[in-house]
Short mmCIF file of C-alpha atoms in Angstrom, two decimals:
data_model
loop_
_atom_site.label_atom_id
_atom_site.label_comp_id
_atom_site.label_asym_id
_atom_site.label_seq_id
_atom_site.Cartn_x
_atom_site.Cartn_y
_atom_site.Cartn_z
CA UNK A 28 101.40 88.15 72.89
CA UNK A 29 97.83 87.77 74.10
CA UNK A 30 97.34 88.69 77.74
CA UNK A 31 94.49 86.46 78.94
CA UNK A 32 94.37 85.80 82.69
CA UNK A 33 92.41 83.15 84.57
CA UNK A 34 91.95 85.41 87.59
CA UNK A 35 91.92 89.10 88.46
CA UNK A 36 94.82 88.52 90.83
CA UNK A 37 96.96 87.17 87.98
CA UNK A 38 96.09 90.26 85.92
CA UNK A 39 97.00 92.56 88.82
CA UNK A 40 100.33 90.88 89.44
CA UNK A 41 101.19 91.06 85.74
CA UNK A 42 100.47 94.80 85.59
CA UNK A 43 102.32 95.60 88.81
CA UNK A 44 105.33 93.53 87.75
CA UNK A 45 105.42 94.96 84.22
CA UNK A 46 105.12 98.59 85.32
CA UNK A 47 107.98 98.03 87.73
CA UNK A 48 110.18 96.11 85.28
CA UNK A 49 109.70 98.68 82.52
CA UNK A 50 110.22 101.58 84.94
CA UNK A 51 106.90 103.17 84.12
CA UNK A 52 105.70 103.50 87.71
CA UNK A 53 105.82 106.67 89.76
CA UNK A 54 105.73 107.51 93.49
CA UNK A 55 104.31 106.23 95.81
CA UNK A 56 106.25 102.98 96.00
CA UNK A 57 105.98 100.06 96.19
CA UNK A 58 103.25 99.94 93.57
CA UNK A 59 102.22 96.37 94.41
CA UNK A 60 99.01 96.44 96.43
CA UNK A 61 98.09 99.94 95.20
CA UNK A 62 96.31 101.63 92.34
CA UNK A 63 99.66 102.22 90.59
CA UNK A 64 100.78 105.73 89.78
CA UNK A 65 102.37 105.92 86.36
CA UNK A 66 104.46 108.18 84.16
CA UNK A 67 102.55 110.70 82.03
CA UNK A 68 99.38 110.32 84.07
CA UNK A 69 98.71 114.00 83.31
CA UNK A 70 98.54 113.21 79.57
CA UNK A 71 95.84 110.64 80.26
CA UNK A 72 93.93 113.24 82.27
CA UNK A 73 94.15 115.75 79.42
CA UNK A 74 92.67 113.17 77.05
CA UNK A 75 89.90 112.30 79.50
CA UNK A 76 88.68 115.88 79.78
CA UNK A 77 88.30 116.10 76.00
CA UNK A 78 85.37 113.67 76.28
CA UNK A 79 81.79 114.38 77.40
CA UNK A 80 80.32 114.28 80.00
CA UNK A 81 83.61 114.71 81.89
CA UNK A 82 84.51 117.79 79.81
CA UNK A 83 81.58 119.91 80.95
CA UNK A 84 80.45 118.14 84.10
CA UNK A 85 79.03 119.98 87.08
CA UNK A 86 79.61 117.16 89.58
CA UNK A 87 82.03 114.21 89.44
CA UNK A 88 83.02 111.42 91.78
CA UNK A 89 86.79 110.92 91.70
CA UNK A 90 88.89 108.39 93.59
CA UNK A 91 91.61 109.55 96.03
CA UNK A 92 94.56 107.65 94.50
CA UNK A 93 97.79 109.26 93.26
CA UNK A 94 97.41 108.64 89.50
CA UNK A 95 94.11 110.54 89.53
CA UNK A 96 95.45 113.59 91.34
CA UNK A 97 95.78 115.43 88.03
CA UNK A 98 92.13 114.58 87.31
CA UNK A 99 91.10 116.12 90.62
CA UNK A 100 93.20 119.19 89.79
CA UNK A 101 91.71 119.52 86.30
CA UNK A 102 88.19 119.20 87.69
CA UNK A 103 88.80 122.10 90.07
CA UNK A 104 90.37 124.21 87.31
CA UNK A 105 87.24 123.68 85.22
CA UNK A 106 84.97 124.72 88.05
CA UNK A 107 83.75 121.16 88.65
CA UNK A 108 82.83 120.14 92.18
CA UNK A 109 83.89 116.59 92.94
CA UNK A 110 83.07 114.09 95.65
CA UNK A 111 85.87 111.88 96.89
CA UNK A 112 85.50 108.76 99.02
CA UNK A 113 87.71 108.77 102.08
CA UNK A 114 90.31 105.98 102.17
CA UNK A 115 88.60 102.64 102.87
CA UNK A 116 85.34 104.60 103.23
CA UNK A 117 86.14 105.23 106.90
CA UNK A 118 84.42 108.62 106.83
CA UNK A 119 82.17 108.36 103.81
CA UNK A 120 82.54 110.99 101.10
CA UNK A 121 84.03 114.49 101.12
CA UNK A 122 83.06 117.41 98.89
CA UNK A 123 85.63 119.55 97.07
CA UNK A 124 84.14 122.78 95.73
CA UNK A 125 86.52 124.97 93.66
CA UNK A 126 84.69 128.14 94.71
CA UNK A 127 85.24 127.28 98.37
CA UNK A 128 88.83 126.08 97.93
CA UNK A 129 90.22 128.93 95.79
CA UNK A 130 92.66 128.50 92.90
CA UNK A 131 95.69 129.21 95.08
CA UNK A 132 94.89 126.10 97.15
CA UNK A 133 94.10 123.60 94.37
CA UNK A 134 97.51 121.90 94.60
CA UNK A 135 97.20 121.21 98.32
CA UNK A 136 93.51 120.34 98.12
CA UNK A 137 94.19 117.60 95.56
CA UNK A 138 97.09 116.00 97.45
CA UNK A 139 95.76 113.31 99.76
CA UNK A 140 98.23 114.25 102.50
CA UNK A 141 96.94 117.84 102.68
CA UNK A 142 93.40 117.62 101.30
CA UNK A 143 91.57 117.48 104.62
CA UNK A 144 91.76 121.25 105.20
CA UNK A 145 89.60 121.92 102.12
CA UNK A 146 87.38 118.85 102.28
CA UNK A 147 83.77 119.49 103.29
CA UNK A 148 81.97 116.74 105.16
CA UNK A 149 78.73 115.88 103.45
CA UNK A 150 75.86 113.68 104.65
CA UNK A 151 75.15 110.80 102.30
CA UNK A 152 71.62 111.88 101.50
CA UNK A 153 72.79 115.32 100.30
CA UNK A 154 75.21 114.06 97.65
CA UNK A 155 73.78 115.36 94.36
CA UNK A 156 73.45 113.28 91.21
CA UNK A 157 76.92 113.19 89.66
CA UNK A 158 77.42 113.49 85.90
CA UNK A 159 80.17 110.88 85.68
CA UNK A 160 82.79 108.97 87.64
CA UNK A 161 86.58 108.78 87.41
CA UNK A 162 88.10 105.65 88.90
CA UNK A 163 91.59 104.30 89.37
CA UNK A 164 92.40 100.81 88.13
CA UNK A 165 95.15 98.21 88.16
CA UNK A 166 94.11 96.24 85.06
CA UNK A 167 91.46 96.90 82.42
CA UNK A 168 90.30 95.47 79.10
CA UNK A 169 89.09 97.09 75.90
CA UNK A 170 85.65 95.63 76.55
CA UNK A 171 85.24 97.59 79.80
CA UNK A 172 86.33 95.09 82.43
CA UNK A 173 88.16 96.57 85.41
CA UNK A 174 89.98 95.32 88.45
CA UNK A 175 91.31 97.47 91.25
CA UNK A 176 93.66 96.42 93.99
CA UNK A 177 91.29 93.72 95.15
CA UNK A 178 89.45 95.28 98.09
CA UNK A 179 86.23 96.19 96.28
CA UNK A 180 85.93 99.79 97.45
CA UNK A 181 85.21 101.32 94.03
CA UNK A 182 82.48 98.75 93.48
CA UNK A 183 80.94 99.57 96.88
CA UNK A 184 81.14 103.33 96.22
CA UNK A 185 79.28 102.90 92.94
CA UNK A 186 76.68 100.74 94.67
CA UNK A 187 76.24 103.36 97.41
CA UNK A 188 75.26 105.99 94.83
CA UNK A 189 72.83 103.53 93.27
CA UNK A 190 71.38 102.74 96.71
CA UNK A 191 70.84 106.48 97.23
CA UNK A 192 68.68 106.55 94.12
CA UNK A 193 71.22 108.07 91.74
CA UNK A 194 70.93 107.21 88.07
CA UNK A 195 73.78 105.13 86.58
CA UNK A 196 76.46 107.32 85.01
CA UNK A 197 79.45 106.60 82.77
CA UNK A 198 82.68 105.52 84.47
CA UNK A 199 86.12 106.43 83.11
CA UNK A 200 89.54 105.28 84.23
CA UNK A 201 92.99 106.69 83.50
CA UNK A 202 95.72 104.05 83.29
CA UNK A 203 99.09 103.33 81.73
CA UNK A 204 99.01 101.47 78.42
CA UNK A 205 100.59 98.50 80.22
CA UNK A 206 97.44 98.21 82.35
CA UNK A 207 95.39 97.35 79.26
CA UNK A 208 95.24 93.56 78.92
CA UNK A 209 93.13 91.22 76.79
CA UNK A 210 90.93 89.48 79.33
CA UNK A 211 90.28 88.38 82.91
CA UNK A 212 87.15 87.18 84.76
CA UNK A 213 84.40 89.60 85.73
CA UNK A 214 81.82 89.57 88.53
CA UNK A 215 78.34 91.09 88.31
CA UNK A 216 79.12 93.55 91.13
CA UNK A 217 82.20 94.95 89.34
CA UNK A 218 82.33 98.61 88.34
CA UNK A 219 81.52 98.78 84.59
CA UNK A 220 83.78 101.03 82.50
CA UNK A 221 82.52 103.26 79.70
CA UNK A 222 85.88 104.83 78.90
CA UNK A 223 89.53 103.81 79.27
CA UNK A 224 92.12 106.53 78.77
CA UNK A 225 95.89 106.08 78.57
CA UNK A 226 98.46 108.80 77.84
CA UNK A 227 98.32 107.84 74.15
CA UNK A 228 94.89 106.33 73.54
CA UNK A 229 91.21 106.94 74.23
CA UNK A 230 89.20 103.70 74.28
CA UNK A 231 85.44 104.22 74.21
CA UNK A 232 83.50 101.13 75.25
CA UNK A 233 80.72 100.61 72.70
CA UNK A 234 78.57 98.44 74.99
CA UNK A 235 79.46 98.81 78.68
CA UNK A 236 78.62 95.99 81.05
CA UNK A 237 75.38 96.40 83.05
CA UNK A 238 75.57 98.56 86.16
CA UNK A 239 75.01 96.77 89.49
CA UNK A 240 71.77 97.72 91.25
CA UNK A 241 72.63 98.97 94.73
CA UNK A 242 74.38 97.07 97.49
CA UNK A 243 74.09 93.34 97.94
CA UNK A 244 73.78 93.38 101.72
CA UNK A 245 74.17 89.61 101.85
CA UNK A 246 77.81 90.01 100.82
CA UNK A 247 78.58 92.29 103.79
CA UNK A 248 79.14 91.19 107.37
CA UNK A 249 79.23 93.01 110.72
CA UNK A 250 82.94 93.70 110.34
CA UNK A 251 82.30 95.49 107.04
CA UNK A 252 79.63 97.63 108.70
CA UNK A 253 81.97 98.40 111.58
CA UNK A 254 84.94 99.22 109.33
CA UNK A 255 82.83 101.36 106.98
CA UNK A 256 80.34 103.38 109.10
CA UNK A 257 78.97 104.90 105.90
CA UNK A 258 77.39 101.51 105.17
CA UNK A 259 75.68 101.49 108.57
CA UNK A 260 74.29 104.95 107.85
CA UNK A 261 73.11 103.84 104.43
CA UNK A 262 71.44 100.76 105.86
CA UNK A 263 69.49 102.97 108.28
CA UNK A 264 68.49 105.32 105.47
CA UNK A 265 67.29 102.35 103.46
CA UNK A 266 65.37 101.01 106.45
CA UNK A 267 67.16 97.66 106.36
#
């Protein structure tokens, strides 16, 4: 059966419903409205770190969601420093340095509920060029389309790095096989995927979609700037 959806929301609902019906979801519940955690997420992580540049990265940006906890753990084990956006970008980005954290604290440092103790606050302008990005997703396609839970934070995070002058880097996502669908619409500001990894398959995108160039300030209002102070800071840095 071909899984073509007329909207991202239809694709999301299909994935959430199917993961639940087939009992492939994992805590936290309910999965609807979240980047869904899934069974064997660790196997997807193991596959991901077989691929360059994630395998030998120095710096990564990794999302804070549950299915990517094993990716955060593996990064620390490999001596990779990662930068994690705070939920809803309320406090910008935090730095997680394995040398500072110590191996005995990796488990707590990678759990969102206990990560704050080992998170280092970092001013936007001091974030180094990352080698690659790991993102969470709800639905993806084999051509590199991605949709998250519908709030646009991953897209904004990518645009922030671009606005800071960082070069575009490859973006990978780890998902359940049920998250891989045939098609749904895509917007120009969407995060472009270079790699999709499931517990049983590694899908390299031959021709990723173009990367968005910085933030489209016209799409943001005063409420966005108030809710995400990091955007206010960035606007000042950019002199806008």
